[in-house]
Amino acid sequence: MHDLLSKRLPMMLAFFAGMVIIVAFFSGHPTLTNFRSNMQVWVSIIGGFTLLLGVVSITSVNYRRVRKLEKDWPYKLILLISLVVSGGFGIFQGTEAGTVYDWLFQNMSAPMMSSMFAMLAFFIASAAYRAFRARTVEATILLVVAMIVMLGRVPIGQVIYHRLPEITEWIMNYPNLAVQRGIIIGAALGAASMSIRIILGIERTYMGR
Amino acid sequence: MNRYRIAEILTGIDRRIIYLSILLATIIPFLVGFPQPIYVSKESRDLYNWVENIRDGSTILLTFDYYPSTLAEVEPMSRAAIKHCWRKDMKLICMTTVPLGGPSITERVMNDMATNWAVEELGAKKIYGVDYINLGYKPDYKAVLMGMGTSFRDIYPTDFRSVPLDSFPITKNVDKYSDVNFLYIISDNGIVDEWVTIANRQFGIPLGAGVTAVMAPKFYSYLQSQQMVGLLGGMRGAAEYEKLIGSEGMATLFMGPQSLVHLMIIFFILLGNTAYFLGGRKV
Amino acid sequence: MNPADSSLIEMSVAGFLILSIFSFLYKDNPFYRLAEHIFAGLTAGYYVGLIYQTVIVQQLTIPIYREGKLELIFPALLGILMFTRFFDRFSYLSRISLAFVMGNTAGIFLIQQLHGLVLPQTQATIINPLAGSWLLGAVPGGMIIIAGVITTLIYFYFSKEHKGVLGKTARVGMVFIMISFGAHFGYTVMARLSLLIGQVKFVAFDWLPRLIGVN
């Protein structure tokens, strides 16, 4: 029984779900495409529960730390309070514009998240200064192209040399496009073979073993 | 002072001095103004022309596929896209595939444009449920995109405010991609690939995208293969679109600081390399 | 946020938190840590509210009660099964839900990659080698694309030792890759700086002037 539930049933389900998608795509029969559509609703609902897994574990870890008064427990308490307030208002008052939930997001979460990413500007500047050296031919090409593009995509570049934007456009549309496409095709082939392995049950590491 | 000494001084610059100069370079152009001729690239013009050629009053699926972290870069695109569409009296069905903040950003931007911009520019408010709707978020983006190909209602039984879709005039006759005239994606992540390979390739809906500069280089490949009609890349792309619709906004304003800060970074790269060549391997 | 619509209190809350985050640039400090923990808590809380409304209410309760779609109880059960991960003895049960989702994802993914990427991308490469702009009046853009795609694929995906003809083509591929990565680097710098400009504008030109009453 354990073997059936832990191994065979999951493998059969993965095979079934994957095949529904593939067969529906090739046949295009309305019954199958409708079935596929219903299956997507199921997957979406399960996906919702999956998102909550992280919340459960962050809550239990921090709750334990507060209860044992471990180092930095006041911070963890603040974390838990923020969680309960935001989640609580989201459940009981709603999530649309004008709710407390929305206020907390717009005036607290969003500015903080923006700032964390904005800080990267400083780090990238400092890294460019320290690490971006023309040590080899390849590195020099990279460096020169980067500078052309950086200038070509801002108005001041056009003032410095009027054809810079066109040169940038050419780089993006030809050499850059070619490399991106090479990467896209190569990665797609790899991803496709991985998908087949999952559907056929050869690849099972996602099951945790 | 020999060249090794100079190289040593240059490599020893404290990181906080670099931080401070970057900060100043972002502030100064706001105060003094900066030349900003904006060259409009082909990919931005293509997107503009495509939307311009869609029949007035059509229905557009507009996505807010971005996290709050990249608001500065992509929100101006959303606003420019909304302006363009509403001037042509298009109906906007909005949605997001981003769980953290996506639906709330949609609420804020749409409500602001509908009540403030629309009144100023078009003389009347845009009405929720008639001119626009916020479908919000649903988990598992692959399943969502695939499911919407057969039925929007299966995936989104209601809008973000939990009201069934049938109660709104805007969604009364819309239930799949083919009921929509264009897919306008604004995104800061890999979801664009999903839209291209599912919504466009499998269900045939034409699409254009505004994306962050980090994402943009990849998508030139989709432009040439005609899987995408046009592309806005980063703040610059937003500024180009603002120029095309003749309504300069935040992105155009930001082009000044963007210029000076780029010069500053290039200056630091050159300085670092000067140190490298002066000092050789010694420093 | 739209500064024009926000009250001074709202702007000050945002401004204080922004400065707290930025204070990390100087060094780690209690303001940064406070902001960091508030952020983590609010984010987790955001998910709770979002999933409750969009999944529990909109995708389950409303369709089950109003439209009688009783079959939706099954995905709800599969979703709940995911939580067995927290109990060692029953954690294997979560594989059932996970495998269903993975199979579905793999099926979609497979079609996406082959039908959505490999075919159209290859087609667009070979369809017209003489298309596109010309470089120095000699090489058409289409040829550059073909050469770039092939040499990039060779550089990245041929595990055979890069010697002889293969080595030379791989070296050309390397040049193409460096051009593209250079462009990518330039774009990335641009993106990060744009975000900084946005935050600086809010703090220095929207919030602070209002706080000290200049505006």
PDB file of C-alpha atoms in Angstrom, chain A:
ATOM      1  CA  MET A   1       0.000   0.000   0.000  1.00  0.00           C
ATOM      2  CA  HIS A   2       2.790   2.366   0.968  1.00  0.00           C
ATOM      3  CA  ASP A   3       4.617   1.606  -2.266  1.00  0.00           C
ATOM      4  CA  LEU A   4       1.465   2.254  -4.289  1.00  0.00           C
ATOM      5  CA  LEU A   5       0.802   5.634  -2.680  1.00  0.00           C
ATOM      6  CA  SER A   6       4.379   6.830  -2.491  1.00  0.00           C
ATOM      7  CA  LYS A   7       5.650   5.691  -5.871  1.00  0.00           C
ATOM      8  CA  ARG A   8       3.317   4.091  -8.366  1.00  0.00           C
ATOM      9  CA  LEU A   9       0.326   6.409  -7.999  1.00  0.00           C
ATOM     10  CA  PRO A  10       2.443   9.583  -8.301  1.00  0.00           C
ATOM     11  CA  MET A  11       4.201   8.216 -11.389  1.00  0.00           C
ATOM     12  CA  MET A  12       0.922   7.233 -12.989  1.00  0.00           C
ATOM     13  CA  LEU A  13      -0.567  10.644 -12.258  1.00  0.00           C
ATOM     14  CA  ALA A  14       2.436  12.476 -13.731  1.00  0.00           C
ATOM     15  CA  PHE A  15       2.228  10.305 -16.846  1.00  0.00           C
ATOM     16  CA  PHE A  16      -1.520  10.807 -17.167  1.00  0.00           C
ATOM     17  CA  ALA A  17      -1.380  14.594 -16.706  1.00  0.00           C
ATOM     18  CA  GLY A  18       1.517  15.006 -19.132  1.00  0.00           C
ATOM     19  CA  MET A  19      -0.117  12.811 -21.773  1.00  0.00           C
ATOM     20  CA  VAL A  20      -3.432  14.684 -21.569  1.00  0.00           C
ATOM     21  CA  ILE A  21      -1.613  17.885 -22.520  1.00  0.00           C
ATOM     22  CA  ILE A  22       0.307  16.269 -25.353  1.00  0.00           C
ATOM     23  CA  VAL A  23      -2.625  14.352 -26.839  1.00  0.00           C
ATOM     24  CA  ALA A  24      -4.959  17.361 -26.513  1.00  0.00           C
ATOM     25  CA  PHE A  25      -2.423  19.475 -28.363  1.00  0.00           C
ATOM     26  CA  PHE A  26      -2.151  17.084 -31.305  1.00  0.00           C
ATOM     27  CA  SER A  27      -5.786  16.040 -31.547  1.00  0.00           C
ATOM     28  CA  GLY A  28      -7.435  19.354 -30.712  1.00  0.00           C
ATOM     29  CA  HIS A  29     -10.677  17.481 -29.953  1.00  0.00           C
ATOM     30  CA  PRO A  30     -13.092  19.703 -27.953  1.00  0.00           C
ATOM     31  CA  THR A  31     -13.738  17.040 -25.297  1.00  0.00           C
ATOM     32  CA  LEU A  32     -10.029  16.710 -24.673  1.00  0.00           C
ATOM     33  CA  THR A  33      -9.292  20.442 -24.715  1.00  0.00           C
ATOM     34  CA  ASN A  34     -12.136  20.993 -22.254  1.00  0.00           C
ATOM     35  CA  PHE A  35     -10.754  18.283 -20.040  1.00  0.00           C
ATOM     36  CA  ARG A  36      -7.330  19.916 -20.309  1.00  0.00           C
ATOM     37  CA  SER A  37      -8.857  23.242 -19.314  1.00  0.00           C
ATOM     38  CA  ASN A  38     -10.502  21.721 -16.227  1.00  0.00           C
ATOM     39  CA  MET A  39      -7.223  20.122 -15.302  1.00  0.00           C
ATOM     40  CA  GLN A  40      -5.586  23.568 -15.364  1.00  0.00           C
ATOM     41  CA  VAL A  41      -8.124  24.801 -12.805  1.00  0.00           C
ATOM     42  CA  TRP A  42      -7.164  21.903 -10.558  1.00  0.00           C
ATOM     43  CA  VAL A  43      -3.460  22.615 -10.949  1.00  0.00           C
ATOM     44  CA  SER A  44      -4.004  26.304 -10.238  1.00  0.00           C
ATOM     45  CA  ILE A  45      -5.898  25.514  -7.032  1.00  0.00           C
ATOM     46  CA  ILE A  46      -3.196  23.102  -5.852  1.00  0.00           C
ATOM     47  CA  GLY A  47      -0.631  25.795  -6.730  1.00  0.00           C
ATOM     48  CA  GLY A  48      -2.393  28.139  -4.312  1.00  0.00           C
ATOM     49  CA  PHE A  49      -1.947  25.717  -1.438  1.00  0.00           C
ATOM     50  CA  THR A  50       1.698  25.257  -2.397  1.00  0.00           C
ATOM     51  CA  LEU A  51       2.299  28.983  -1.976  1.00  0.00           C
ATOM     52  CA  LEU A  52       1.083  28.691   1.598  1.00  0.00           C
ATOM     53  CA  LEU A  53       3.681  26.023   2.449  1.00  0.00           C
ATOM     54  CA  GLY A  54       6.338  28.727   2.741  1.00  0.00           C
ATOM     55  CA  VAL A  55       4.117  30.781   5.026  1.00  0.00           C
ATOM     56  CA  VAL A  56       3.595  27.823   7.363  1.00  0.00           C
ATOM     57  CA  SER A  57       7.293  27.152   7.648  1.00  0.00           C
ATOM     58  CA  ILE A  58       8.298  30.822   8.158  1.00  0.00           C
ATOM     59  CA  THR A  59       5.631  31.064  10.886  1.00  0.00           C
ATOM     60  CA  SER A  60       6.706  27.935  12.740  1.00  0.00           C
ATOM     61  CA  VAL A  61      10.422  28.787  12.635  1.00  0.00           C
ATOM     62  CA  ASN A  62       9.886  32.298  13.957  1.00  0.00           C
ATOM     63  CA  TYR A  63       7.257  31.294  16.496  1.00  0.00           C
ATOM     64  CA  ARG A  64       9.716  28.798  17.997  1.00  0.00           C
ATOM     65  CA  ARG A  65      12.415  31.483  18.256  1.00  0.00           C
ATOM     66  CA  VAL A  66      10.114  33.931  19.992  1.00  0.00           C
ATOM     67  CA  ARG A  67       8.835  31.339  22.427  1.00  0.00           C
ATOM     68  CA  LYS A  68      12.350  30.352  23.439  1.00  0.00           C
ATOM     69  CA  LEU A  69      13.398  34.028  23.570  1.00  0.00           C
ATOM     70  CA  GLU A  70      16.353  33.287  21.302  1.00  0.00           C
ATOM     71  CA  LYS A  71      18.705  36.012  20.090  1.00  0.00           C
ATOM     72  CA  ASP A  72      16.908  38.733  18.104  1.00  0.00           C
ATOM     73  CA  TRP A  73      13.489  37.495  19.234  1.00  0.00           C
ATOM     74  CA  PRO A  74      11.944  40.996  19.218  1.00  0.00           C
ATOM     75  CA  TYR A  75      12.596  41.207  15.468  1.00  0.00           C
ATOM     76  CA  LYS A  76      10.978  37.814  14.944  1.00  0.00           C
ATOM     77  CA  LEU A  77       7.990  38.947  16.995  1.00  0.00           C
ATOM     78  CA  ILE A  78       7.640  41.992  14.747  1.00  0.00           C
ATOM     79  CA  LEU A  79       7.772  39.675  11.749  1.00  0.00           C
ATOM     80  CA  LEU A  80       4.945  37.555  13.179  1.00  0.00           C
ATOM     81  CA  ILE A  81       2.836  40.599  14.046  1.00  0.00           C
ATOM     82  CA  SER A  82       3.257  41.979  10.515  1.00  0.00           C
ATOM     83  CA  LEU A  83       2.248  38.609   9.111  1.00  0.00           C
ATOM     84  CA  VAL A  84      -0.863  38.331  11.245  1.00  0.00           C
ATOM     85  CA  VAL A  85      -1.986  41.916  10.626  1.00  0.00           C
ATOM     86  CA  SER A  86      -1.546  41.766   6.852  1.00  0.00           C
ATOM     87  CA  GLY A  87      -2.940  38.250   6.481  1.00  0.00           C
ATOM     88  CA  GLY A  88      -5.787  38.888   8.945  1.00  0.00           C
ATOM     89  CA  PHE A  89      -7.029  42.029   7.214  1.00  0.00           C
ATOM     90  CA  GLY A  90      -6.645  40.252   3.862  1.00  0.00           C
ATOM     91  CA  ILE A  91      -8.941  37.470   5.028  1.00  0.00           C
ATOM     92  CA  PHE A  92     -11.544  39.415   6.996  1.00  0.00           C
ATOM     93  CA  GLN A  93     -11.637  42.769   5.206  1.00  0.00           C
ATOM     94  CA  GLY A  94     -10.571  41.855   1.671  1.00  0.00           C
ATOM     95  CA  THR A  95      -7.674  42.688  -0.582  1.00  0.00           C
ATOM     96  CA  GLU A  96      -8.936  45.323  -3.042  1.00  0.00           C
ATOM     97  CA  ALA A  97      -8.025  49.011  -3.150  1.00  0.00           C
ATOM     98  CA  GLY A  98      -9.081  50.869   0.001  1.00  0.00           C
ATOM     99  CA  THR A  99      -8.478  47.996   2.407  1.00  0.00           C
ATOM    100  CA  VAL A 100      -5.848  47.903   5.170  1.00  0.00           C
ATOM    101  CA  TYR A 101      -4.213  45.005   3.321  1.00  0.00           C
ATOM    102  CA  ASP A 102      -3.812  47.175   0.238  1.00  0.00           C
ATOM    103  CA  TRP A 103      -2.538  50.128   2.319  1.00  0.00           C
ATOM    104  CA  LEU A 104       0.136  47.977   3.936  1.00  0.00           C
ATOM    105  CA  PHE A 105       1.290  46.786   0.550  1.00  0.00           C
ATOM    106  CA  GLN A 106       1.307  50.150  -1.230  1.00  0.00           C
ATOM    107  CA  ASN A 107       2.959  52.159   1.553  1.00  0.00           C
ATOM    108  CA  MET A 108       5.185  49.602   3.217  1.00  0.00           C
ATOM    109  CA  SER A 109       5.960  46.429   1.228  1.00  0.00           C
ATOM    110  CA  ALA A 110       6.268  48.031  -2.199  1.00  0.00           C
ATOM    111  CA  PRO A 111       8.663  50.865  -1.225  1.00  0.00           C
ATOM    112  CA  MET A 112      10.855  48.436   0.744  1.00  0.00           C
ATOM    113  CA  MET A 113      11.065  45.918  -2.062  1.00  0.00           C
ATOM    114  CA  SER A 114      11.854  48.674  -4.578  1.00  0.00           C
ATOM    115  CA  SER A 115      14.627  49.953  -2.319  1.00  0.00           C
ATOM    116  CA  MET A 116      16.228  46.547  -1.944  1.00  0.00           C
ATOM    117  CA  PHE A 117      16.580  46.319  -5.708  1.00  0.00           C
ATOM    118  CA  ALA A 118      17.579  49.960  -6.103  1.00  0.00           C
ATOM    119  CA  MET A 119      20.515  49.305  -3.780  1.00  0.00           C
ATOM    120  CA  LEU A 120      21.932  46.983  -6.416  1.00  0.00           C
ATOM    121  CA  ALA A 121      22.729  50.079  -8.496  1.00  0.00           C
ATOM    122  CA  PHE A 122      25.431  50.998  -5.991  1.00  0.00           C
ATOM    123  CA  PHE A 123      26.870  47.507  -5.896  1.00  0.00           C
ATOM    124  CA  ILE A 124      26.905  47.208  -9.678  1.00  0.00           C
ATOM    125  CA  ALA A 125      28.727  50.550  -9.954  1.00  0.00           C
ATOM    126  CA  SER A 126      31.329  49.497  -7.440  1.00  0.00           C
ATOM    127  CA  ALA A 127      31.746  46.105  -9.133  1.00  0.00           C
ATOM    128  CA  ALA A 128      32.122  47.723 -12.555  1.00  0.00           C
ATOM    129  CA  TYR A 129      34.928  49.841 -11.166  1.00  0.00           C
ATOM    130  CA  ARG A 130      36.779  47.002  -9.479  1.00  0.00           C
ATOM    131  CA  ALA A 131      36.252  43.983 -11.709  1.00  0.00           C
ATOM    132  CA  PHE A 132      35.537  45.189 -15.226  1.00  0.00           C
ATOM    133  CA  ARG A 133      39.068  45.053 -16.694  1.00  0.00           C
ATOM    134  CA  ALA A 134      40.302  44.653 -20.280  1.00  0.00           C
ATOM    135  CA  ARG A 135      42.502  41.697 -19.365  1.00  0.00           C
ATOM    136  CA  THR A 136      41.953  39.644 -22.532  1.00  0.00           C
ATOM    137  CA  VAL A 137      40.619  40.175 -26.059  1.00  0.00           C
ATOM    138  CA  GLU A 138      37.272  38.682 -25.040  1.00  0.00           C
ATOM    139  CA  ALA A 139      36.997  40.870 -21.970  1.00  0.00           C
ATOM    140  CA  THR A 140      37.834  43.908 -24.081  1.00  0.00           C
ATOM    141  CA  ILE A 141      35.068  43.125 -26.570  1.00  0.00           C
ATOM    142  CA  LEU A 142      32.605  42.740 -23.710  1.00  0.00           C
ATOM    143  CA  LEU A 143      33.714  45.998 -22.155  1.00  0.00           C
ATOM    144  CA  VAL A 144      33.604  48.030 -25.361  1.00  0.00           C
ATOM    145  CA  VAL A 145      30.167  46.717 -26.358  1.00  0.00           C
ATOM    146  CA  ALA A 146      28.829  47.364 -22.864  1.00  0.00           C
ATOM    147  CA  MET A 147      29.996  50.978 -23.028  1.00  0.00           C
ATOM    148  CA  ILE A 148      28.550  51.506 -26.517  1.00  0.00           C
ATOM    149  CA  VAL A 149      25.196  50.121 -25.408  1.00  0.00           C
ATOM    150  CA  MET A 150      25.175  52.103 -22.178  1.00  0.00           C
ATOM    151  CA  LEU A 151      25.713  55.291 -24.142  1.00  0.00           C
ATOM    152  CA  GLY A 152      23.559  54.310 -27.093  1.00  0.00           C
ATOM    153  CA  ARG A 153      20.481  53.800 -24.920  1.00  0.00           C
ATOM    154  CA  VAL A 154      20.530  57.217 -23.215  1.00  0.00           C
ATOM    155  CA  PRO A 155      19.910  60.631 -24.779  1.00  0.00           C
ATOM    156  CA  ILE A 156      23.397  61.892 -23.945  1.00  0.00           C
ATOM    157  CA  GLY A 157      24.875  59.199 -26.219  1.00  0.00           C
ATOM    158  CA  GLN A 158      23.014  60.681 -29.136  1.00  0.00           C
ATOM    159  CA  VAL A 159      24.443  64.099 -28.313  1.00  0.00           C
ATOM    160  CA  ILE A 160      27.986  62.691 -28.179  1.00  0.00           C
ATOM    161  CA  TYR A 161      27.692  60.875 -31.511  1.00  0.00           C
ATOM    162  CA  HIS A 162      24.437  60.972 -33.465  1.00  0.00           C
ATOM    163  CA  ARG A 163      24.753  57.436 -34.858  1.00  0.00           C
ATOM    164  CA  LEU A 164      25.257  55.704 -31.491  1.00  0.00           C
ATOM    165  CA  PRO A 165      21.576  54.716 -31.085  1.00  0.00           C
ATOM    166  CA  GLU A 166      21.617  53.108 -34.547  1.00  0.00           C
ATOM    167  CA  ILE A 167      24.818  51.213 -33.774  1.00  0.00           C
ATOM    168  CA  THR A 168      23.263  49.966 -30.536  1.00  0.00           C
ATOM    169  CA  GLU A 169      20.150  48.901 -32.395  1.00  0.00           C
ATOM    170  CA  TRP A 170      22.294  46.986 -34.886  1.00  0.00           C
ATOM    171  CA  ILE A 171      24.181  45.177 -32.100  1.00  0.00           C
ATOM    172  CA  MET A 172      20.906  44.183 -30.454  1.00  0.00           C
ATOM    173  CA  ASN A 173      19.245  43.039 -33.672  1.00  0.00           C
ATOM    174  CA  TYR A 174      22.070  40.991 -35.167  1.00  0.00           C
ATOM    175  CA  PRO A 175      24.964  39.643 -33.053  1.00  0.00           C
ATOM    176  CA  ASN A 176      22.960  39.788 -29.815  1.00  0.00           C
ATOM    177  CA  LEU A 177      19.899  38.219 -31.413  1.00  0.00           C
ATOM    178  CA  ALA A 178      22.002  35.389 -32.845  1.00  0.00           C
ATOM    179  CA  VAL A 179      23.519  34.486 -29.481  1.00  0.00           C
ATOM    180  CA  GLN A 180      20.209  34.748 -27.622  1.00  0.00           C
ATOM    181  CA  ARG A 181      18.672  32.466 -30.217  1.00  0.00           C
ATOM    182  CA  GLY A 182      21.485  29.946 -29.917  1.00  0.00           C
ATOM    183  CA  ILE A 183      20.916  29.879 -26.169  1.00  0.00           C
ATOM    184  CA  ILE A 184      17.119  29.660 -26.558  1.00  0.00           C
ATOM    185  CA  ILE A 185      17.327  26.720 -28.979  1.00  0.00           C
ATOM    186  CA  GLY A 186      19.936  24.855 -26.940  1.00  0.00           C
ATOM    187  CA  ALA A 187      18.107  25.365 -23.663  1.00  0.00           C
ATOM    188  CA  ALA A 188      14.767  24.419 -25.227  1.00  0.00           C
ATOM    189  CA  LEU A 189      16.133  21.097 -26.441  1.00  0.00           C
ATOM    190  CA  GLY A 190      17.492  20.351 -22.976  1.00  0.00           C
ATOM    191  CA  ALA A 191      14.236  21.351 -21.302  1.00  0.00           C
ATOM    192  CA  ALA A 192      12.199  19.247 -23.715  1.00  0.00           C
ATOM    193  CA  SER A 193      14.187  16.127 -22.913  1.00  0.00           C
ATOM    194  CA  MET A 194      13.794  16.822 -19.199  1.00  0.00           C
ATOM    195  CA  SER A 195      10.022  17.079 -19.658  1.00  0.00           C
ATOM    196  CA  ILE A 196       9.935  13.706 -21.389  1.00  0.00           C
ATOM    197  CA  ARG A 197      11.929  12.186 -18.535  1.00  0.00           C
ATOM    198  CA  ILE A 198       9.446  13.539 -15.994  1.00  0.00           C
ATOM    199  CA  ILE A 199       6.397  12.318 -17.895  1.00  0.00           C
ATOM    200  CA  LEU A 200       7.890   8.855 -18.342  1.00  0.00           C
ATOM    201  CA  GLY A 201       8.855   8.656 -14.687  1.00  0.00           C
ATOM    202  CA  ILE A 202      12.604   8.404 -15.359  1.00  0.00           C
ATOM    203  CA  GLU A 203      13.258  11.698 -13.574  1.00  0.00           C
ATOM    204  CA  ARG A 204      11.859  11.566 -10.044  1.00  0.00           C
ATOM    205  CA  THR A 205      14.118  13.822  -8.034  1.00  0.00           C
ATOM    206  CA  TYR A 206      11.255  16.309  -7.593  1.00  0.00           C
ATOM    207  CA  MET A 207       9.590  13.694  -5.387  1.00  0.00           C
ATOM    208  CA  GLY A 208      12.387  14.184  -2.921  1.00  0.00           C
ATOM    209  CA  ARG A 209      14.524  11.188  -3.668  1.00  0.00           C
TER     210      ARG A 209
END
